[in-house]
Short mmCIF file of C-alpha atoms in Angstrom, two decimals:
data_model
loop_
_atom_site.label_atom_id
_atom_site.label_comp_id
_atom_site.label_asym_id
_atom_site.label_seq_id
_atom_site.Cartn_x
_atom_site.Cartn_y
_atom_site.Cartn_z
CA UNK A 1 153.79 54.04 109.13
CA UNK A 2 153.53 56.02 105.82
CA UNK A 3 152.16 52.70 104.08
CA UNK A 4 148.75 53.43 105.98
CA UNK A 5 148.07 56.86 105.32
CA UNK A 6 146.23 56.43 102.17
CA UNK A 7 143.57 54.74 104.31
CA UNK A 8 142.64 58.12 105.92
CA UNK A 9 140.83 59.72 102.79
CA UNK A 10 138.99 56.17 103.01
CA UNK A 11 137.98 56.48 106.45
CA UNK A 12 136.68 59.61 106.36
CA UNK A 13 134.62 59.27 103.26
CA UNK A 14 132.56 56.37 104.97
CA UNK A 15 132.39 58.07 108.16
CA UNK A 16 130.71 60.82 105.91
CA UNK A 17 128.47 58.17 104.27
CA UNK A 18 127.51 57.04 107.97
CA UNK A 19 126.62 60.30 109.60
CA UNK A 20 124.34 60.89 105.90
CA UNK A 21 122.88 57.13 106.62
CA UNK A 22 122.09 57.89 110.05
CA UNK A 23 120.32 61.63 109.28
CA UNK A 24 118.43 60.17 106.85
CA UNK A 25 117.54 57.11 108.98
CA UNK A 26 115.91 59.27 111.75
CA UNK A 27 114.46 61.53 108.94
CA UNK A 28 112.14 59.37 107.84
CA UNK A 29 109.95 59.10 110.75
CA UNK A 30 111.17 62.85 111.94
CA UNK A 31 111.07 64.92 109.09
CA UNK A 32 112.04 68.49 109.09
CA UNK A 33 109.33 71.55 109.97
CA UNK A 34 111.01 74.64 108.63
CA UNK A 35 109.74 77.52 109.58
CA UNK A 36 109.84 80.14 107.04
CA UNK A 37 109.76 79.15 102.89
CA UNK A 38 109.14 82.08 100.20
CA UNK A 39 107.85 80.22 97.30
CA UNK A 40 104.12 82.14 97.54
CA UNK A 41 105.82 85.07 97.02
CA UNK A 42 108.03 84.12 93.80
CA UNK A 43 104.44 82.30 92.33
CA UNK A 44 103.46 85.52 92.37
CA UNK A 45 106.52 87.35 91.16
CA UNK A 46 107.09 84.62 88.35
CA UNK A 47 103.62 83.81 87.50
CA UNK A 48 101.30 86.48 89.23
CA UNK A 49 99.98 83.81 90.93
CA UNK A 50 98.19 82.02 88.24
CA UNK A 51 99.27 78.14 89.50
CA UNK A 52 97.98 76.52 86.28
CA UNK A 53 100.47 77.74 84.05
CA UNK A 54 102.49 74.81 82.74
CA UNK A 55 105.59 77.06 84.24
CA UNK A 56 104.57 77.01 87.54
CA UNK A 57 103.98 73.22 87.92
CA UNK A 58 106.06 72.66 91.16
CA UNK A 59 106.92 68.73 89.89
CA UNK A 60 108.57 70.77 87.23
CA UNK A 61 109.33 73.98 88.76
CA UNK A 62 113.18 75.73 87.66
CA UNK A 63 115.26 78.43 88.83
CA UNK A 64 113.78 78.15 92.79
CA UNK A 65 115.22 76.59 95.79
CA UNK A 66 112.25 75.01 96.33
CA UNK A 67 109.94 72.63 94.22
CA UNK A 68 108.36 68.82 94.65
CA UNK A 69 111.57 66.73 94.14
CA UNK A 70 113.87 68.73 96.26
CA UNK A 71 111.21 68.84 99.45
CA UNK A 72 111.17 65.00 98.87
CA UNK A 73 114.73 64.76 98.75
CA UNK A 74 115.34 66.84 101.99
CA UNK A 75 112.59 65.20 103.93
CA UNK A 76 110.72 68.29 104.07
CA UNK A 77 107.49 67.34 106.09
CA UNK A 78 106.38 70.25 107.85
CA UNK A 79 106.84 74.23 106.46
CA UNK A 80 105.37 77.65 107.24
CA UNK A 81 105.08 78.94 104.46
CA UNK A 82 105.19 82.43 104.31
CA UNK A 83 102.50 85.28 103.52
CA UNK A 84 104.43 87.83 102.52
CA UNK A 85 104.12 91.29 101.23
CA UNK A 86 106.38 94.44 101.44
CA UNK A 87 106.42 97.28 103.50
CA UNK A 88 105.86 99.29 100.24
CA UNK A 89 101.78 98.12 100.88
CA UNK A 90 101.55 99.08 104.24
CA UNK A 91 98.72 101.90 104.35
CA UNK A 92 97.84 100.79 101.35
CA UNK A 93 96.31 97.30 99.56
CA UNK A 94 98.75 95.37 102.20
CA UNK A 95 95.22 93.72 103.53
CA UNK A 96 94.47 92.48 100.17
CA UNK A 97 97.60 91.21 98.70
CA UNK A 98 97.97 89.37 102.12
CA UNK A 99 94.58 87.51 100.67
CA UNK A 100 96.27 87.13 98.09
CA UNK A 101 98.90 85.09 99.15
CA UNK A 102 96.80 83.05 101.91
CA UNK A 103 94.58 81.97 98.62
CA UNK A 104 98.22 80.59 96.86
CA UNK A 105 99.06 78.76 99.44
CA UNK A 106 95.61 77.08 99.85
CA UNK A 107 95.48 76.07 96.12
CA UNK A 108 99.05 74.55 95.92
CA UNK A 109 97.66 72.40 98.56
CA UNK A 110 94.46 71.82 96.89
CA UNK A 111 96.32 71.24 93.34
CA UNK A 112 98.86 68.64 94.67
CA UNK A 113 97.08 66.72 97.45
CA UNK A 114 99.09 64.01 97.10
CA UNK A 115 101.95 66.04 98.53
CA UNK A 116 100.88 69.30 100.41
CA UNK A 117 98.10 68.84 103.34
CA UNK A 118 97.04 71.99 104.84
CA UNK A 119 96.71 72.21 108.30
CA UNK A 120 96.11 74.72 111.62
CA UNK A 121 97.29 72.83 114.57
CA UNK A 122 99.70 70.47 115.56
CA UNK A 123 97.81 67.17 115.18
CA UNK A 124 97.73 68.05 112.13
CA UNK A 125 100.95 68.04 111.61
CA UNK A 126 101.59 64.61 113.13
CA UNK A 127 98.84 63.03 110.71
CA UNK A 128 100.67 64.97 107.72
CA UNK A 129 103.59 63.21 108.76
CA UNK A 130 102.17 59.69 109.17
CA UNK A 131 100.24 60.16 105.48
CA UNK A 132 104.09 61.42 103.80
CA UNK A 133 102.70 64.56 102.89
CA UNK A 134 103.90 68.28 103.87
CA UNK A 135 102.34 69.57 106.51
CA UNK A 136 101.61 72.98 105.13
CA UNK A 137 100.98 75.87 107.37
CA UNK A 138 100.91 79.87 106.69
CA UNK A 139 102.77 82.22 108.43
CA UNK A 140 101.73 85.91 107.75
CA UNK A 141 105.61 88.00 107.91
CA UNK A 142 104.57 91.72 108.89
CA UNK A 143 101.95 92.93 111.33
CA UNK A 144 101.85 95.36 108.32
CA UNK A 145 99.43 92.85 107.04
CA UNK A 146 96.80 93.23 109.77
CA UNK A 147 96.36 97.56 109.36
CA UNK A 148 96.44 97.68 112.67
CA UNK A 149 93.15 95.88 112.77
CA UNK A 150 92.44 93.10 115.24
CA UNK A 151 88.97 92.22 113.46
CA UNK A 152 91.69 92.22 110.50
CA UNK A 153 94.01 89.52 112.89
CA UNK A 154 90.90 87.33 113.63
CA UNK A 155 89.99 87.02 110.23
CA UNK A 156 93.41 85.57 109.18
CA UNK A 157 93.77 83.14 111.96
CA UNK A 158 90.14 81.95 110.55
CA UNK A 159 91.80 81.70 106.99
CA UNK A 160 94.41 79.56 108.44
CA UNK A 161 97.06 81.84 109.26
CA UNK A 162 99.22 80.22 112.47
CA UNK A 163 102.28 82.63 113.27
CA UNK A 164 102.54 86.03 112.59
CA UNK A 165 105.54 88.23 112.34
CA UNK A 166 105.06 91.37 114.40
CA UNK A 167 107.11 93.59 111.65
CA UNK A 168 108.81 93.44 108.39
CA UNK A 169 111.46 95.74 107.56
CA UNK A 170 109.27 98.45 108.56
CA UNK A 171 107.91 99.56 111.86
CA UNK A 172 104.08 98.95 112.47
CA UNK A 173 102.09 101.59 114.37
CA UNK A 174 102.49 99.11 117.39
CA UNK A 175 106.00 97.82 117.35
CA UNK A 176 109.26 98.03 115.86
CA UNK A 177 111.35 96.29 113.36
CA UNK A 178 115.54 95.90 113.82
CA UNK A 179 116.11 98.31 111.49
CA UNK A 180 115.79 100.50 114.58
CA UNK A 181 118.48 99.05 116.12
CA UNK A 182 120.96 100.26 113.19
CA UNK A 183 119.68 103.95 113.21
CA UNK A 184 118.51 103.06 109.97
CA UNK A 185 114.96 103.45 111.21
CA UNK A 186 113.51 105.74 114.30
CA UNK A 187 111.86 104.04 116.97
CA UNK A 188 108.33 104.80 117.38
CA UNK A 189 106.81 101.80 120.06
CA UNK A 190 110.06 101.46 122.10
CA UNK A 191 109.21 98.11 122.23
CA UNK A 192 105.82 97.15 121.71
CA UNK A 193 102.90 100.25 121.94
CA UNK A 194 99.99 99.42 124.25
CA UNK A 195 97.59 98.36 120.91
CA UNK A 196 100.63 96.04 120.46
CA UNK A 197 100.01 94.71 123.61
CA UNK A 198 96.22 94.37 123.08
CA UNK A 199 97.74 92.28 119.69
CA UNK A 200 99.56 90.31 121.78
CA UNK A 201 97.09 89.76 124.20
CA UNK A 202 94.66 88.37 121.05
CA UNK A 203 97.14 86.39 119.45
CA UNK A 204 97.29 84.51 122.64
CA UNK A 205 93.75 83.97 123.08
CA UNK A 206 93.22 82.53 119.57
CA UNK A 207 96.26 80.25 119.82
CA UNK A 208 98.54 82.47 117.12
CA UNK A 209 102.30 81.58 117.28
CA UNK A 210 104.36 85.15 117.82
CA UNK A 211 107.00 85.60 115.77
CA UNK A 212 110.17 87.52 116.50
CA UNK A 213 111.97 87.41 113.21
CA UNK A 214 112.54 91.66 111.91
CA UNK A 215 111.71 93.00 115.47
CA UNK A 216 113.92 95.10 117.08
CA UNK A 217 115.81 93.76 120.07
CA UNK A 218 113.20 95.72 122.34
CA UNK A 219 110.55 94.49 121.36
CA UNK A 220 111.56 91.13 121.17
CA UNK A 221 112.34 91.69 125.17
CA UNK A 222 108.59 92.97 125.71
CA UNK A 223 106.99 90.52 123.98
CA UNK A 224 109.16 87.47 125.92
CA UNK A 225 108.80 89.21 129.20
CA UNK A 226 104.43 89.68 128.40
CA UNK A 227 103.36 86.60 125.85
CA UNK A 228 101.63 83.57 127.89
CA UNK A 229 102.66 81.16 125.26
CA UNK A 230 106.62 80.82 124.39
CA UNK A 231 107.08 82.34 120.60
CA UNK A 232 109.95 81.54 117.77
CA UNK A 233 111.83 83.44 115.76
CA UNK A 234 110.74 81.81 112.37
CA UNK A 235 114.00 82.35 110.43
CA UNK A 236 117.05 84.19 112.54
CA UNK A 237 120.31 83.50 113.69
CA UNK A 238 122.91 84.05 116.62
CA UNK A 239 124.36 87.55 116.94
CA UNK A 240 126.97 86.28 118.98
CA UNK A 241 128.12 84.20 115.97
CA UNK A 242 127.57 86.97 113.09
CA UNK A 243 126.84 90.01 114.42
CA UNK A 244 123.79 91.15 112.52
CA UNK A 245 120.84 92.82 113.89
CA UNK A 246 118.47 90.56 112.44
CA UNK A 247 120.25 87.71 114.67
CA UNK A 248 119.27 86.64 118.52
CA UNK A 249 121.88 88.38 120.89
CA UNK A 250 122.74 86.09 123.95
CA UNK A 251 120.73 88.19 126.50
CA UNK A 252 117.56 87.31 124.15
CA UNK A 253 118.57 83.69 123.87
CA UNK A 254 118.16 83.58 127.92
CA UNK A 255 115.11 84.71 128.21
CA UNK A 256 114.36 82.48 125.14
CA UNK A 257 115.46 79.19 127.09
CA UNK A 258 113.13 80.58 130.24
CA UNK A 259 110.02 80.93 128.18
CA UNK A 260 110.71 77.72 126.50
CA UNK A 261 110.46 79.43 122.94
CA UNK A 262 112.53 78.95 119.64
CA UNK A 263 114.68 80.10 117.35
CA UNK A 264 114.85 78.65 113.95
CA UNK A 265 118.08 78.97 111.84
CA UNK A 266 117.85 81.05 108.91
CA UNK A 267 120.44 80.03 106.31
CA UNK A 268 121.25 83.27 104.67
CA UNK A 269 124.92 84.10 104.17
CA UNK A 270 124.55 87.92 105.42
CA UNK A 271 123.32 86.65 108.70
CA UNK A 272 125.57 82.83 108.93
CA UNK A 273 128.81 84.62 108.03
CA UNK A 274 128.16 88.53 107.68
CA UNK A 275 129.74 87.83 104.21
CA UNK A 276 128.96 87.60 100.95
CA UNK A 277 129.85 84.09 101.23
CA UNK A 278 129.13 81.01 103.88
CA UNK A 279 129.22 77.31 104.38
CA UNK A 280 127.28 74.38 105.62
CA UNK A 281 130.04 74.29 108.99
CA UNK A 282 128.93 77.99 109.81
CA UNK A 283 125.23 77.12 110.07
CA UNK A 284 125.71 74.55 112.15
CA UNK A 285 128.13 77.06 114.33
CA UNK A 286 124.80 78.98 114.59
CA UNK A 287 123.41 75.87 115.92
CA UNK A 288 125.52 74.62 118.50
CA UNK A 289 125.67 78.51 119.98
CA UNK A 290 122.00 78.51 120.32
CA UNK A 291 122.27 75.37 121.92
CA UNK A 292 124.75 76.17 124.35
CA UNK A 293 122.68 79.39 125.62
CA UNK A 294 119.23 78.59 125.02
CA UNK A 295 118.96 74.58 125.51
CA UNK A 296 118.82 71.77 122.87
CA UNK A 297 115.60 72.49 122.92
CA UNK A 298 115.72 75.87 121.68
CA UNK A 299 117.21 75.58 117.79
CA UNK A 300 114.90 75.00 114.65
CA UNK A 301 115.52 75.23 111.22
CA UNK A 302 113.76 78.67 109.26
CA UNK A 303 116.03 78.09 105.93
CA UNK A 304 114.62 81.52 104.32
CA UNK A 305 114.22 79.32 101.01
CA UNK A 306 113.40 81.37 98.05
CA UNK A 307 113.38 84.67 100.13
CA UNK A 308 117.10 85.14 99.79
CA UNK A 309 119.92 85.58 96.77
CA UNK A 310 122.55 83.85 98.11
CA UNK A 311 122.64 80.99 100.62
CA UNK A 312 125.83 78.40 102.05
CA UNK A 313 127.85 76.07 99.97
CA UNK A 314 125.94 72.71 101.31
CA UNK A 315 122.88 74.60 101.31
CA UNK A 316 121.99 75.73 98.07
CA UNK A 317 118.22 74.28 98.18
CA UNK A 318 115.44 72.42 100.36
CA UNK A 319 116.99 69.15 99.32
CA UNK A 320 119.98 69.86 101.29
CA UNK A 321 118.56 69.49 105.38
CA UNK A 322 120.22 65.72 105.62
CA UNK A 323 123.10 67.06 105.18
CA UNK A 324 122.92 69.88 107.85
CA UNK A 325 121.49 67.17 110.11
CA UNK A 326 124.16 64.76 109.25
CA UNK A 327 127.03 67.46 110.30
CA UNK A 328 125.32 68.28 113.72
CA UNK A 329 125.50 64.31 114.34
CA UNK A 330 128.93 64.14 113.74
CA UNK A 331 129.87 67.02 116.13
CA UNK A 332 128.25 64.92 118.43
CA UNK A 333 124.66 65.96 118.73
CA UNK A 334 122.41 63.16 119.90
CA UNK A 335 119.50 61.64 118.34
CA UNK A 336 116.92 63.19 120.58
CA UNK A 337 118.79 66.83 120.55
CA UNK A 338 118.72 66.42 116.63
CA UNK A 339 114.93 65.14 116.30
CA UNK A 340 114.10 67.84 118.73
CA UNK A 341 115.79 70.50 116.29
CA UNK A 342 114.13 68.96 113.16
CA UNK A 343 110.49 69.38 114.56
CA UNK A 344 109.81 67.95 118.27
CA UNK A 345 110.67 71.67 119.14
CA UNK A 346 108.32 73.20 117.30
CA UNK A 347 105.54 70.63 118.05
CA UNK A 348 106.04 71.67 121.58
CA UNK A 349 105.94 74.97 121.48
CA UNK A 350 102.71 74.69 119.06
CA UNK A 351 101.15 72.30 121.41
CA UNK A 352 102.06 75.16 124.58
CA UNK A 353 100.71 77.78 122.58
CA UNK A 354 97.01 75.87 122.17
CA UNK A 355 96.81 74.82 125.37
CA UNK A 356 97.26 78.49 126.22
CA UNK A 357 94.47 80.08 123.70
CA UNK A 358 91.07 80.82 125.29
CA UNK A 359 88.28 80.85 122.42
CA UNK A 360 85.77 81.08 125.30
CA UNK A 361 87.76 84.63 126.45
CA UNK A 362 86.25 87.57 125.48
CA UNK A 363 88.15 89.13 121.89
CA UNK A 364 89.89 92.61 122.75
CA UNK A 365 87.75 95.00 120.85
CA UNK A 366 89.81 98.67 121.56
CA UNK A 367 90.63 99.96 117.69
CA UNK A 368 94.27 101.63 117.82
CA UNK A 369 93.58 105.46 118.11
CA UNK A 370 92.85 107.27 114.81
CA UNK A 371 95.85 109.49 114.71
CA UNK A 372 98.04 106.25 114.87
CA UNK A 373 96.82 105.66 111.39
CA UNK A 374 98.58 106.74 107.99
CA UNK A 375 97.00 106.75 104.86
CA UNK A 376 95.55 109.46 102.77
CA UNK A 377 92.64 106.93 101.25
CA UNK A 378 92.06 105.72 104.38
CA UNK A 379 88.09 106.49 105.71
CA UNK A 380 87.02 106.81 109.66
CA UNK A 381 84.07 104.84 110.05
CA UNK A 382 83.53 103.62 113.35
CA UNK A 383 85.50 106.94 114.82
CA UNK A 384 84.19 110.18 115.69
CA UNK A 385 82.96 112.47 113.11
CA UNK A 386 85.40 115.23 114.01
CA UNK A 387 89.20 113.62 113.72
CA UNK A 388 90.51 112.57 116.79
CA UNK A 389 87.31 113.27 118.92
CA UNK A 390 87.00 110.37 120.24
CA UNK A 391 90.65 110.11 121.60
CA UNK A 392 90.48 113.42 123.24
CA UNK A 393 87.21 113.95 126.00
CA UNK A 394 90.24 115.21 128.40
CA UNK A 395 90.72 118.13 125.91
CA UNK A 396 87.04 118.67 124.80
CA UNK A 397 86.59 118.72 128.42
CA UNK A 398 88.64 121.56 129.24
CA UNK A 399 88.09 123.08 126.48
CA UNK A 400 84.41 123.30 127.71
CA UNK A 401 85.06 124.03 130.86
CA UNK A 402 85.12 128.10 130.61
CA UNK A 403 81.93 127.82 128.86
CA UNK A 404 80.24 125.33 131.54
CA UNK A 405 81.61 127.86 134.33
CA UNK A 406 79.96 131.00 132.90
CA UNK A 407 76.85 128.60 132.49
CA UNK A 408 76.83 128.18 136.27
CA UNK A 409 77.51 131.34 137.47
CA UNK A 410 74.06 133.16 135.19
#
């Protein structure tokens, strides 16, 4: 009996083996779409964006979680990658540093062809995939980023921009962020305001993914309940599993699995473990909860590569995704639940939310109401002369009416 049990380290090792055999077998025609990757913004923070320095050469690049070699090596072929800028620039130059980062990510696909391929839809992703490039497509993270401006929207879905974040860390004039749902932050939309809605509404129309990452759990309820197209959460977790309020609590997850919509793992230890620490095993824990409440064909993967300090052992860069994929087959996940998770998912949902965009629909064209706005610098064309005029005939009204009377009885 005891003769055989040095075969069991054996056995295990090349079960190992096969499970990493088999994820990278179905890998190769099934790569993974992530759905939220930082690099843009640590260009900019190493290099202030300037892509030619021999530094920044991203065959080359050191001291990221993500460069050429490791997307290669986790058979990275789709990623959003993210348009980010802080909540420090709202009211401020948030417009323009959003630019900013749009014009990064359209040069590192212009200065490595031969690996990135930007594109704005899913068949574009699909021929990306056949051509063994990554498919490369923006995601703008903060509605900050718009200024409350759907001319401002429009314009960024014409630069590319596919999914946008409704909030930051920060509430927008139009919705809120989770920090409200720690009393860290006040809520202000309860939800989603009615310019949110008209946001909503356009996003729709021009065939813009909504994402649910940083809302509060409010307004992730009024945008599932109103949105014609299902949405994702680009890079969140179960709050069942670590109870965070940047995760998905259960209640959400339902109405996730009605709508059809997604929620893409994010990989960050404060939000896999509520630690300091976290592990490969606990990811996948995330995983297998979503899929239990919301469907197989609910869970994604939204790493939060190069947007966070400390991530699982297992998971310490891009490179690392056959690995995850190879310990969701051995807890029995099956091929199709495991292809779905690494991008037939997404694909869907993309493919849902362009059949559901009307470019023949008329834009909305209502501005949010002046006194919304914040911003000392910030002019008024377009609005009334006198502040606030045009949001207030009731009061002029009545305010006239004394006068009028006094008119009519002369």
């Amino acid at each position: 009996m005891w003769s055989g049990l040095w075969l069991w380290p054996l056995v295990a090792v090349c079960t190992a083996n096969t499970f990493r055999e088999q994820a990278e077998r179905i890998m190769q025609d099934t790569p993974v779409i992530d759905g939220h990757n930082d690099l843009p913004w640590q260009l900019l923070n190493m290099f202030n964006n300037q892509l030619l320095d021999k530094r920044a050469d991203l065959n080359t690049l050191t001291g990221t979680h993500t460069n050429i070699p490791k997307l290669r090596a986790g058979f990275v072929g789709g990623q959003f990658w993210s348009a980010y800028t802080p909540c420090d620039t709202q009211n401020k130059d948030t417009v323009k540093r959003t630019l900013e980062q749009i014009d990064v990510i359209h040069r590192m696909c212009q200065l490595y062809p031969e690996t990135f391929m930007c594109v704005t839809n899913s068949s574009g992703i699909r021929q990306a995939f056949r051509e063994r490039k990554v498919a490369s497509l923006i995601g703008v993270e903060g509605g900050h980023s718009i200024d409350s401006s759907l001319g401002v929207l429009r314009t960024l879905y014409h630069l590319g921009m596919r999914y946008m974040t409704l909030t930051h860390n920060c509430n927008t004039p139009w919705a809120d962020n989770w920090l409200v749902d720690t009393e860290e932050d006040n809520a202000q939309s309860h939800g989603l305001s009615p310019f949110g809605k008209l946001v909503l509404k356009e996003m729709n129309r021009l065939g813009i993914i909504v994402d649910l990452a940083h809302v509060s759990v409010a307004t992730m309820r009024a945008v599932l309940s109103q949105s014609s197209a299902p949405v994702i959460f680009s890079h969140s977790s179960a709050y069942r599993i670590c109870e965070h309020r940047r995760n998905v609590p259960d209640d959400v997850l339902q109405l996730v699995n009605q709508t059809g919509s997604l929620v893409m793992v994010n990989f960050y230890n404060d939000y896999v473990s509520c630690k300091g620490e976290a592990n490969l095993s606990q990811v996948a824990d995330h995983l297998d909860h979503i899929k239990k409440v919301a469907g197989a064909g609910a869970v994604g993967f939204g790493g939060d590569y190069d947007g966070v300090l400390r991530l699982p052992a297992g998971l310490e860069d891009v490179s690392k995704y056959p690995d995850l994929v190879a310990e969701l087959l051995r807890r029995n996940w099956t091929e199709t639940e495991v292809r779905g998770a690494l991008a037939n998912n997404l694909l869907r949902v993309f493919e849902v939310v362009e059949q559901v965009s009307s470019h023949m629909q008329n834009p909305e064209e209502e501005p949010i109401n002046l006194d919304k706005l914040e911003g000392s610098c910030r002019t008024q064309y377009g609005y009334s002369a006198a502040p606030g005029l045009h949001h207030q005939r009731g009061v002029l009204l009545a305010a006239l009416a004394p006068l009028l009377l006094s008119w009519c009885l002369l």
